[in-house]
Amino acid sequence: MNSTLILGLQWGDEGKGKIVDALCKEGSLVCRFQGGHNAGHTIKVGGSQKVLHLIPSGIMHASSNCIIGNGVVISLPALNEEIEMLSNSGISVKNRLHISNDCPLILPTHIVIDQVRDKHEGIGTTGRGIGPAYEDKVGRRSLKFRDLADLELHKSKISELVKYHNQLLTKIYGSTPIDIDLVIEELTSFRKLQTNFGCDTYKILHKSIEEKKEIIFEGAQGSMLDIDHGTYPYVTSSSTTAGGVSSGLGIGPKQINKIMGITKAYSTRVGEGPFPTELFDADGASLAKIGHEFGATTGRPRRCGWLDLHALKKIIFINSVTELCITKLDVMDSFKSIKVCIDYEDGKPIYETFQGWLEEISEIKKFENLPIPAQKFISYIEDYLKVPVTVVSVGPDRDQTVHK
Ligand code: GDP
Ligand code: IMO
Ligand code: MG
């Protein structure tokens, strides 16, 4: 058995899409287990770039198969748009994409509730309806992917759900209700997605495990956005940590062999919430500019700061991380000195300072060819976190991946 969980250890956008694509082999099975189209995973191959929101990043390899597990919440228009985007660039998802019939659906009402409510609450959500959709799942009111097979049968459930949403919109948030016919129309127009892709994904996954196929579990968001272990309430509404894999796909934790945690060489965050190592100076502006730190889903500027090893230590334990991948190391190329947070005193970060390498590393293919200061920086991270770094990313392209 050869399965790897690829997880973001920070607040998302660590480069999960790039690394899943880079590590994906011919014939691999790549599975999403949580989140929805709040994710934006960027993949660059030979100069051509794609951003995936729902479909696992393994889809870029023609012989791979992909699963969207029961833990993912699905927006039908977003799914349809992504399938069309891929198809327009010659990537077929037919017989390669398998979607759990147990996935809860994101309805147009969820999106409006999310957006209206965030104006009051100020979490800075992606406005994709993720939180309200998960609320309905836990509240046992969700419409599921399988329900698209017989909308007539579920008419009263849909009607009750939309009525409930409209009560929230009008009575609590002073907003306008959504016409139920619009909701039914959307569901009806995308019914074919269930016919084409809906299935019992457990069977495929369990068979792949039995056949010892290469499996990648692709995390979305990051551990510090986890509903239980993140910076609550400034979090997303799913289990983004390793624990989410079992429930989000229907497999036991022993089926996960390797757990690769991804961290940028610095930190970023989109939306509101605590960020102790955030920079408001020229270094922060340089990280944002050189790292092109704009959200892949909403286009919002990402807040930037130094790497927080102290926070990562706890996150590594929560996830049982067995190996690390450091991305965007090339972004530090022009920094004279680089800081990492190693502790806190009275809530303020204490930093260790490293000498920069002041040379371009984006073409380097072998770890031993990295400049000595870059190697020292990585060794320090390994020693501090007590986890080996096995992959270093030196650019957005699939090829710009250094194995240690
Ligand atoms: P994800 O959500 O974790 O998949 O990450 P995003 O795609 O949202 O954000 C990562 C961004 O950094 C994307 O624009 C990637 O193309 C880019 N990227 C990934 N790895 C590297 C790297 O090593 N160096 C540089 N310069 N860019 C990278
Ligand atoms: P990927 O998979 C970065 C953030 C939002 C907001 C909070 C809650 O690309 O790393 P939500 O819409 O989920 O209710 O918003 O979570 N957020 C992300 N930040 N990358 C993501 O995904 C994110 N998905 C959600 O900005 O702060
Ligand atoms: Mg992203």
Short mmCIF file of C-alpha atoms and ligand atoms in Angstrom, two decimals:
data_model
loop_
_atom_site.label_atom_id
_atom_site.label_comp_id
_atom_site.label_asym_id
_atom_site.label_seq_id
_atom_site.Cartn_x
_atom_site.Cartn_y
_atom_site.Cartn_z
CA MET A 1 0.00 0.00 0.00
CA ASN A 2 1.29 3.38 -0.90
CA SER A 3 -0.91 6.23 0.16
CA THR A 4 0.14 9.79 0.90
CA LEU A 5 -1.86 12.51 2.54
CA ILE A 6 -0.89 15.98 1.36
CA LEU A 7 -1.97 18.65 3.82
CA GLY A 8 -1.56 22.40 4.14
CA LEU A 9 -0.13 23.23 7.57
CA GLN A 10 -0.86 26.97 7.53
CA TRP A 11 -3.89 29.04 6.49
CA GLY A 12 -4.20 27.54 3.02
CA ASP A 13 -2.50 28.29 -0.32
CA GLU A 14 0.71 26.49 0.67
CA GLY A 15 0.99 25.08 -2.86
CA LYS A 16 -0.97 21.85 -2.31
CA GLY A 17 -2.20 21.74 -5.92
CA LYS A 18 1.32 22.09 -7.28
CA ILE A 19 2.72 19.38 -5.03
CA VAL A 20 -0.17 16.92 -5.58
CA ASP A 21 0.36 17.32 -9.33
CA ALA A 22 4.14 16.99 -9.01
CA LEU A 23 3.92 13.82 -6.89
CA CYS A 24 1.06 12.22 -8.82
CA LYS A 25 2.21 9.20 -10.83
CA GLU A 26 0.64 7.43 -13.78
CA GLY A 27 -2.39 5.50 -12.61
CA SER A 28 -2.64 7.21 -9.21
CA LEU A 29 -5.97 7.77 -7.47
CA VAL A 30 -6.29 11.30 -6.10
CA CYS A 31 -9.03 12.07 -3.55
CA ARG A 32 -10.46 15.24 -2.06
CA PHE A 33 -12.02 14.67 1.37
CA GLN A 34 -13.27 18.04 2.64
CA GLY A 35 -14.01 21.64 1.74
CA GLY A 36 -15.58 22.77 -1.49
CA HIS A 37 -14.96 25.36 -4.16
CA ASN A 38 -13.58 27.72 -1.53
CA ALA A 39 -10.30 26.00 -2.45
CA GLY A 40 -8.16 27.29 -5.29
CA HIS A 41 -5.35 24.92 -6.25
CA THR A 42 -2.95 26.20 -8.91
CA ILE A 43 -1.10 23.83 -11.20
CA LYS A 44 1.48 24.91 -13.75
CA VAL A 45 2.81 22.56 -16.38
CA GLY A 46 5.16 23.81 -19.08
CA GLY A 47 3.98 27.40 -18.80
CA SER A 48 0.26 26.62 -18.88
CA GLN A 49 -1.60 27.32 -15.66
CA LYS A 50 -4.90 25.92 -14.30
CA VAL A 51 -6.75 26.68 -11.09
CA LEU A 52 -8.87 23.85 -9.72
CA HIS A 53 -11.49 24.42 -7.03
CA LEU A 54 -13.29 21.10 -6.65
CA ILE A 55 -11.74 18.50 -8.89
CA PRO A 56 -8.61 16.84 -7.43
CA SER A 57 -5.31 18.08 -8.86
CA GLY A 58 -4.48 14.57 -10.14
CA ILE A 59 -6.84 15.18 -13.08
CA MET A 60 -3.90 16.78 -14.93
CA HIS A 61 -2.34 13.32 -15.42
CA ALA A 62 -4.26 11.50 -18.14
CA SER A 63 -4.08 8.05 -16.57
CA SER A 64 -5.04 9.06 -13.04
CA ASN A 65 -8.46 8.70 -11.41
CA CYS A 66 -10.04 11.18 -9.05
CA ILE A 67 -12.53 10.92 -6.20
CA ILE A 68 -14.56 13.67 -4.60
CA GLY A 69 -15.39 12.12 -1.24
CA ASN A 70 -18.48 12.42 0.93
CA GLY A 71 -16.81 15.08 3.12
CA VAL A 72 -16.79 17.61 0.26
CA VAL A 73 -19.68 20.06 -0.22
CA ILE A 74 -20.61 20.49 -3.88
CA SER A 75 -21.71 23.51 -5.84
CA LEU A 76 -23.24 22.17 -9.06
CA PRO A 77 -22.54 25.28 -11.21
CA ALA A 78 -18.92 25.37 -9.96
CA LEU A 79 -18.47 21.66 -10.72
CA ASN A 80 -19.98 22.05 -14.16
CA GLU A 81 -17.82 25.08 -14.94
CA GLU A 82 -14.67 23.24 -13.90
CA ILE A 83 -15.49 20.18 -16.00
CA GLU A 84 -16.07 22.49 -19.00
CA MET A 85 -12.86 24.42 -18.35
CA LEU A 86 -10.89 21.15 -18.35
CA SER A 87 -12.71 19.79 -21.37
CA ASN A 88 -12.01 23.02 -23.30
CA SER A 89 -8.32 22.46 -22.75
CA GLY A 90 -8.48 18.85 -23.87
CA ILE A 91 -8.65 17.17 -20.45
CA SER A 92 -11.47 14.66 -20.25
CA VAL A 93 -12.94 13.73 -16.87
CA LYS A 94 -15.14 10.97 -18.31
CA ASN A 95 -14.70 7.69 -16.42
CA ARG A 96 -11.94 9.36 -14.39
CA LEU A 97 -13.94 11.50 -11.99
CA HIS A 98 -16.02 9.75 -9.32
CA ILE A 99 -18.20 11.76 -6.96
CA SER A 100 -19.67 10.37 -3.77
CA ASN A 101 -23.45 10.27 -3.83
CA ASP A 102 -23.26 11.27 -0.16
CA CYS A 103 -21.81 14.73 -0.83
CA PRO A 104 -24.05 17.51 0.49
CA LEU A 105 -25.03 20.13 -2.08
CA ILE A 106 -24.41 23.86 -1.85
CA LEU A 107 -27.64 25.63 -2.89
CA PRO A 108 -27.95 29.21 -4.19
CA THR A 109 -29.49 30.11 -0.81
CA HIS A 110 -26.35 28.95 1.04
CA ILE A 111 -24.28 31.35 -1.02
CA VAL A 112 -26.51 34.33 -0.26
CA ILE A 113 -26.66 33.48 3.47
CA ASP A 114 -22.85 33.19 3.58
CA GLN A 115 -22.36 36.56 1.88
CA VAL A 116 -25.03 38.44 3.82
CA ARG A 117 -23.97 36.99 7.15
CA ASP A 118 -20.26 37.63 6.61
CA LYS A 119 -21.06 41.34 6.34
CA HIS A 120 -22.10 41.17 10.02
CA GLU A 121 -19.61 38.58 11.24
CA GLY A 122 -16.49 39.71 9.38
CA ILE A 123 -14.75 36.33 9.07
CA GLY A 124 -13.82 37.22 5.51
CA THR A 125 -15.19 33.99 4.02
CA THR A 126 -14.83 33.18 0.34
CA GLY A 127 -18.59 33.76 0.00
CA ARG A 128 -19.08 30.36 -1.62
CA GLY A 129 -21.78 29.09 0.78
CA ILE A 130 -19.41 26.65 2.49
CA GLY A 131 -20.32 27.40 6.13
CA PRO A 132 -24.12 27.31 5.63
CA ALA A 133 -23.86 24.09 3.59
CA TYR A 134 -21.91 22.33 6.37
CA GLU A 135 -24.39 23.67 8.94
CA ASP A 136 -27.21 21.94 7.08
CA LYS A 137 -25.18 18.73 6.86
CA VAL A 138 -24.70 18.64 10.63
CA GLY A 139 -28.30 19.77 11.07
CA ARG A 140 -29.41 16.71 9.06
CA ARG A 141 -31.25 18.83 6.48
CA SER A 142 -28.87 18.61 3.51
CA LEU A 143 -29.82 17.78 0.02
CA LYS A 144 -27.29 15.18 -1.13
CA PHE A 145 -25.74 14.52 -4.54
CA ARG A 146 -27.76 11.28 -4.81
CA ASP A 147 -31.03 13.23 -4.41
CA LEU A 148 -30.56 14.69 -7.89
CA ALA A 149 -31.53 11.27 -9.28
CA ASP A 150 -35.13 11.87 -8.22
CA LEU A 151 -35.88 15.52 -7.57
CA GLU A 152 -39.63 14.88 -7.63
CA LEU A 153 -39.27 12.53 -4.66
CA HIS A 154 -37.34 15.18 -2.70
CA LYS A 155 -39.53 18.13 -3.64
CA SER A 156 -40.95 18.67 -0.16
CA LYS A 157 -37.49 18.38 1.46
CA ILE A 158 -36.14 21.00 -0.96
CA SER A 159 -39.13 23.24 -0.33
CA GLU A 160 -38.73 23.00 3.47
CA LEU A 161 -35.01 23.71 3.20
CA VAL A 162 -35.44 26.77 0.99
CA LYS A 163 -38.23 28.04 3.27
CA TYR A 164 -35.91 27.71 6.24
CA HIS A 165 -33.14 29.56 4.38
CA ASN A 166 -35.54 32.32 3.40
CA GLN A 167 -36.63 32.72 7.03
CA LEU A 168 -32.98 33.24 7.97
CA LEU A 169 -32.47 35.67 5.12
CA THR A 170 -35.55 37.80 5.77
CA LYS A 171 -36.09 37.54 9.55
CA ILE A 172 -32.52 37.42 10.82
CA TYR A 173 -30.46 39.18 8.18
CA GLY A 174 -33.08 41.60 6.77
CA SER A 175 -32.31 40.44 3.26
CA THR A 176 -34.46 39.37 0.30
CA PRO A 177 -35.70 35.79 -0.10
CA ILE A 178 -34.67 33.51 -2.98
CA ASP A 179 -37.36 32.15 -5.29
CA ILE A 180 -37.67 28.38 -4.80
CA ASP A 181 -38.21 27.95 -8.55
CA LEU A 182 -34.70 29.28 -9.13
CA VAL A 183 -33.31 26.64 -6.80
CA ILE A 184 -35.28 23.84 -8.47
CA GLU A 185 -34.23 25.14 -11.88
CA GLU A 186 -30.55 25.00 -10.94
CA LEU A 187 -30.87 21.48 -9.51
CA THR A 188 -32.80 20.29 -12.57
CA SER A 189 -30.36 21.77 -15.05
CA PHE A 190 -27.38 19.99 -13.45
CA ARG A 191 -29.00 16.60 -12.82
CA LYS A 192 -26.79 15.03 -15.48
CA LEU A 193 -23.75 15.59 -13.27
CA GLN A 194 -25.12 12.99 -10.84
CA THR A 195 -25.95 10.59 -13.64
CA ASN A 196 -22.46 10.97 -15.10
CA PHE A 197 -20.30 11.06 -11.98
CA GLY A 198 -22.32 10.05 -8.91
CA CYS A 199 -21.35 6.70 -7.41
CA ASP A 200 -20.41 4.73 -4.33
CA THR A 201 -16.85 6.03 -4.03
CA TYR A 202 -16.10 3.73 -1.08
CA LYS A 203 -16.03 0.77 -3.46
CA ILE A 204 -13.46 2.40 -5.77
CA LEU A 205 -11.31 3.51 -2.89
CA HIS A 206 -11.46 0.22 -1.01
CA LYS A 207 -10.64 -1.70 -4.19
CA SER A 208 -7.69 0.60 -4.91
CA ILE A 209 -6.41 0.05 -1.37
CA GLU A 210 -6.74 -3.72 -1.78
CA GLU A 211 -4.92 -3.57 -5.12
CA LYS A 212 -2.14 -1.51 -3.49
CA LYS A 213 -2.60 1.35 -5.96
CA GLU A 214 -0.85 4.67 -5.43
CA ILE A 215 -3.30 6.95 -3.61
CA ILE A 216 -3.00 10.63 -2.81
CA PHE A 217 -5.37 12.32 -0.38
CA GLU A 218 -5.46 16.02 -1.31
CA GLY A 219 -6.19 18.40 1.54
CA ALA A 220 -7.87 21.73 0.94
CA GLN A 221 -7.46 24.87 3.04
CA GLY A 222 -4.92 24.49 5.85
CA SER A 223 -4.65 23.11 9.37
CA MET A 224 -4.93 26.53 11.00
CA LEU A 225 -8.31 26.91 9.27
CA ASP A 226 -9.59 23.62 10.76
CA ILE A 227 -13.01 23.90 12.41
CA ASP A 228 -11.71 22.27 15.63
CA HIS A 229 -7.98 23.00 15.72
CA GLY A 230 -7.71 26.28 13.82
CA THR A 231 -7.91 29.91 14.87
CA TYR A 232 -11.63 29.70 15.71
CA PRO A 233 -13.92 31.45 14.80
CA TYR A 234 -11.66 32.60 11.93
CA VAL A 235 -11.69 29.18 10.32
CA THR A 236 -13.44 27.28 7.58
CA SER A 237 -16.26 24.83 8.40
CA SER A 238 -14.59 21.48 7.69
CA SER A 239 -11.95 19.20 9.20
CA THR A 240 -8.89 20.24 7.24
CA THR A 241 -6.52 18.16 9.39
CA ALA A 242 -5.58 14.48 9.00
CA GLY A 243 -8.64 13.42 11.01
CA GLY A 244 -10.84 14.63 8.15
CA VAL A 245 -9.57 11.97 5.75
CA SER A 246 -11.25 9.04 7.47
CA SER A 247 -14.65 10.65 7.82
CA GLY A 248 -14.47 12.49 4.50
CA LEU A 249 -13.78 9.37 2.45
CA GLY A 250 -14.86 6.42 4.56
CA ILE A 251 -11.54 4.71 5.31
CA GLY A 252 -9.74 3.93 8.55
CA PRO A 253 -6.75 6.04 9.66
CA LYS A 254 -4.42 3.06 9.18
CA GLN A 255 -4.92 3.35 5.42
CA ILE A 256 -2.84 6.53 5.38
CA ASN A 257 0.85 5.60 5.05
CA LYS A 258 2.64 8.89 4.65
CA ILE A 259 1.51 12.30 5.84
CA MET A 260 3.23 15.13 4.05
CA GLY A 261 2.70 18.55 5.56
CA ILE A 262 3.23 21.53 3.27
CA THR A 263 4.40 24.90 4.47
CA LYS A 264 5.57 27.92 2.57
CA ALA A 265 9.00 29.26 3.54
CA TYR A 266 6.98 32.14 5.04
CA SER A 267 3.31 32.57 6.02
CA THR A 268 0.22 33.96 4.33
CA ARG A 269 -3.42 34.31 5.27
CA VAL A 270 -6.51 35.46 3.32
CA GLY A 271 -9.43 36.87 5.29
CA GLU A 272 -9.56 37.96 8.90
CA GLY A 273 -8.17 36.38 12.06
CA PRO A 274 -5.02 36.23 14.18
CA PHE A 275 -1.63 36.15 12.45
CA PRO A 276 1.14 36.76 15.01
CA THR A 277 4.04 36.91 12.54
CA GLU A 278 2.26 39.19 10.06
CA LEU A 279 4.48 41.92 8.58
CA PHE A 280 3.33 45.44 7.82
CA ASP A 281 6.74 46.64 6.60
CA ALA A 282 8.82 46.51 3.42
CA ASP A 283 9.60 42.79 3.97
CA GLY A 284 5.86 41.97 4.08
CA ALA A 285 5.30 43.99 0.90
CA SER A 286 8.20 42.16 -0.80
CA LEU A 287 6.81 38.73 0.14
CA ALA A 288 3.41 39.71 -1.31
CA LYS A 289 4.94 41.13 -4.49
CA ILE A 290 7.54 38.45 -5.23
CA GLY A 291 5.22 35.61 -4.12
CA HIS A 292 2.28 37.01 -6.16
CA GLU A 293 0.18 36.63 -3.04
CA PHE A 294 -3.36 37.04 -4.32
CA GLY A 295 -6.09 34.47 -3.56
CA ALA A 296 -6.60 31.86 -6.32
CA THR A 297 -10.36 31.79 -5.59
CA THR A 298 -11.35 35.35 -4.70
CA GLY A 299 -8.35 37.36 -5.96
CA ARG A 300 -8.05 39.05 -2.54
CA PRO A 301 -4.55 40.12 -1.48
CA ARG A 302 -3.01 37.65 0.97
CA ARG A 303 -1.57 38.95 4.22
CA CYS A 304 2.12 37.99 4.52
CA GLY A 305 4.54 37.34 7.37
CA TRP A 306 7.46 35.21 8.58
CA LEU A 307 7.30 31.46 9.03
CA ASP A 308 5.87 30.46 12.43
CA LEU A 309 7.68 27.29 13.53
CA HIS A 310 6.20 27.51 17.01
CA ALA A 311 2.67 27.21 15.59
CA LEU A 312 3.77 24.49 13.15
CA LYS A 313 5.04 22.27 15.98
CA LYS A 314 1.53 21.80 17.40
CA ILE A 315 0.02 21.39 13.93
CA ILE A 316 2.55 18.65 13.10
CA PHE A 317 1.47 16.72 16.18
CA ILE A 318 -2.23 17.12 15.41
CA ASN A 319 -1.67 15.66 11.94
CA SER A 320 1.03 13.05 12.68
CA VAL A 321 3.07 14.63 9.89
CA THR A 322 5.77 12.19 8.75
CA GLU A 323 7.53 14.44 6.23
CA LEU A 324 7.59 18.07 5.20
CA CYS A 325 7.49 19.93 1.92
CA ILE A 326 8.66 23.54 1.85
CA THR A 327 7.25 25.60 -0.99
CA LYS A 328 8.07 29.01 -2.42
CA LEU A 329 11.65 28.90 -1.19
CA ASP A 330 12.57 30.89 -4.33
CA VAL A 331 10.49 33.81 -3.04
CA MET A 332 13.21 34.38 -0.42
CA ASP A 333 15.98 34.66 -3.06
CA SER A 334 16.39 38.44 -2.72
CA PHE A 335 16.09 38.67 1.08
CA LYS A 336 19.31 39.67 2.89
CA SER A 337 18.00 38.10 6.08
CA ILE A 338 15.10 35.75 6.81
CA LYS A 339 13.30 35.31 10.12
CA VAL A 340 11.38 32.41 11.64
CA CYS A 341 9.32 32.52 14.83
CA ILE A 342 10.57 30.01 17.40
CA ASP A 343 8.58 31.04 20.49
CA TYR A 344 6.36 33.73 21.95
CA GLU A 345 6.86 36.11 24.86
CA ASP A 346 3.79 38.02 26.12
CA GLY A 347 2.03 37.05 22.89
CA LYS A 348 4.83 38.50 20.72
CA PRO A 349 6.94 36.31 18.42
CA ILE A 350 10.59 35.65 19.21
CA TYR A 351 12.57 35.29 16.00
CA GLU A 352 15.67 33.44 14.86
CA THR A 353 17.38 35.27 11.99
CA PHE A 354 19.04 33.56 9.03
CA GLN A 355 21.38 34.87 6.42
CA GLY A 356 19.76 35.01 2.96
CA TRP A 357 21.38 33.41 -0.10
CA LEU A 358 20.93 36.28 -2.55
CA GLU A 359 20.92 34.12 -5.65
CA GLU A 360 18.29 32.64 -7.93
CA ILE A 361 17.34 29.05 -7.08
CA SER A 362 14.37 28.45 -9.39
CA GLU A 363 16.35 26.31 -11.87
CA ILE A 364 18.00 24.12 -9.24
CA LYS A 365 17.08 20.43 -9.52
CA LYS A 366 19.17 18.81 -6.76
CA PHE A 367 19.04 19.54 -3.05
CA GLU A 368 22.83 19.58 -2.70
CA ASN A 369 22.99 22.33 -5.34
CA LEU A 370 20.92 24.72 -3.25
CA PRO A 371 23.02 27.55 -1.76
CA ILE A 372 24.49 26.65 1.65
CA PRO A 373 22.41 29.31 3.52
CA ALA A 374 19.24 27.78 1.99
CA GLN A 375 20.34 24.29 3.08
CA LYS A 376 21.05 25.62 6.59
CA PHE A 377 17.59 27.24 6.71
CA ILE A 378 15.99 23.89 5.85
CA SER A 379 18.15 21.95 8.32
CA TYR A 380 17.10 24.33 11.07
CA ILE A 381 13.43 23.73 10.26
CA GLU A 382 13.99 19.95 10.33
CA ASP A 383 15.81 20.11 13.66
CA TYR A 384 13.23 22.39 15.24
CA LEU A 385 10.21 20.41 14.03
CA LYS A 386 11.88 16.98 14.24
CA VAL A 387 10.42 15.98 10.89
CA PRO A 388 12.47 15.49 7.69
CA VAL A 389 11.97 17.81 4.72
CA THR A 390 11.67 15.55 1.67
CA VAL A 391 10.51 18.01 -1.00
CA VAL A 392 11.42 21.63 -1.66
CA SER A 393 9.57 23.70 -4.23
CA VAL A 394 11.53 26.41 -6.03
CA GLY A 395 8.90 27.64 -8.49
CA PRO A 396 5.27 27.15 -9.52
CA ASP A 397 5.94 24.68 -12.35
CA ARG A 398 5.66 20.90 -11.93
CA ASP A 399 9.36 20.62 -12.82
CA GLN A 400 10.50 23.11 -10.21
CA THR A 401 10.40 20.46 -7.51
CA VAL A 402 13.51 19.33 -5.65
CA HIS A 403 13.50 15.94 -3.90
CA LYS A 404 15.81 15.54 -0.95
P1 GDP B 1 -2.97 25.74 -2.82
O1 GDP B 1 -4.31 26.30 -2.52
O2 GDP B 1 -2.29 25.22 -1.59
O3 GDP B 1 -2.97 24.72 -3.93
O4 GDP B 1 -2.08 26.97 -3.31
P2 GDP B 1 -2.53 28.13 -4.34
O5 GDP B 1 -2.54 27.58 -5.70
O6 GDP B 1 -3.75 28.81 -3.86
O7 GDP B 1 -1.36 29.17 -4.11
C1 GDP B 1 -0.03 28.84 -4.33
C2 GDP B 1 0.54 29.82 -5.38
O8 GDP B 1 1.94 29.74 -5.38
C3 GDP B 1 0.11 29.49 -6.79
O9 GDP B 1 0.06 30.67 -7.53
C4 GDP B 1 1.24 28.58 -7.28
O10 GDP B 1 1.39 28.61 -8.69
C5 GDP B 1 2.41 29.22 -6.61
N1 GDP B 1 3.50 28.32 -6.24
C6 GDP B 1 3.44 27.04 -5.77
N2 GDP B 1 4.67 26.61 -5.43
C7 GDP B 1 5.53 27.62 -5.70
C8 GDP B 1 6.94 27.79 -5.54
O11 GDP B 1 7.66 26.92 -5.06
N3 GDP B 1 7.46 29.00 -5.92
C9 GDP B 1 6.70 30.00 -6.43
N4 GDP B 1 7.29 31.13 -6.76
N5 GDP B 1 5.36 29.87 -6.59
C10 GDP B 1 4.80 28.70 -6.22
P1 IMO B 2 -7.01 26.45 -0.48
O1 IMO B 2 -7.49 25.02 -0.59
C1 IMO B 2 -6.92 30.16 1.80
C2 IMO B 2 -10.42 31.03 4.28
C3 IMO B 2 -11.23 32.25 3.89
C4 IMO B 2 -11.73 32.67 5.27
C5 IMO B 2 -11.99 31.34 5.96
C6 IMO B 2 -13.45 30.89 5.91
O2 IMO B 2 -6.86 27.12 -1.79
O3 IMO B 2 -5.80 26.53 0.39
P2 IMO B 2 -14.94 29.84 3.96
O4 IMO B 2 -15.36 30.40 2.65
O5 IMO B 2 -14.17 28.57 3.86
O6 IMO B 2 -16.06 29.74 4.96
O7 IMO B 2 -13.93 30.96 4.58
O8 IMO B 2 -11.19 30.39 5.30
N1 IMO B 2 -10.21 30.05 3.18
C7 IMO B 2 -9.07 29.90 2.53
N2 IMO B 2 -7.91 30.59 2.60
N3 IMO B 2 -7.02 29.10 0.97
C8 IMO B 2 -8.15 28.38 0.92
O9 IMO B 2 -8.24 27.21 0.23
C9 IMO B 2 -9.27 28.79 1.67
N4 IMO B 2 -10.53 28.34 1.83
C10 IMO B 2 -11.09 29.11 2.77
O10 IMO B 2 -10.41 33.23 3.30
O11 IMO B 2 -10.71 33.32 5.97
MG MG B 3 -5.37 28.08 -2.79
#
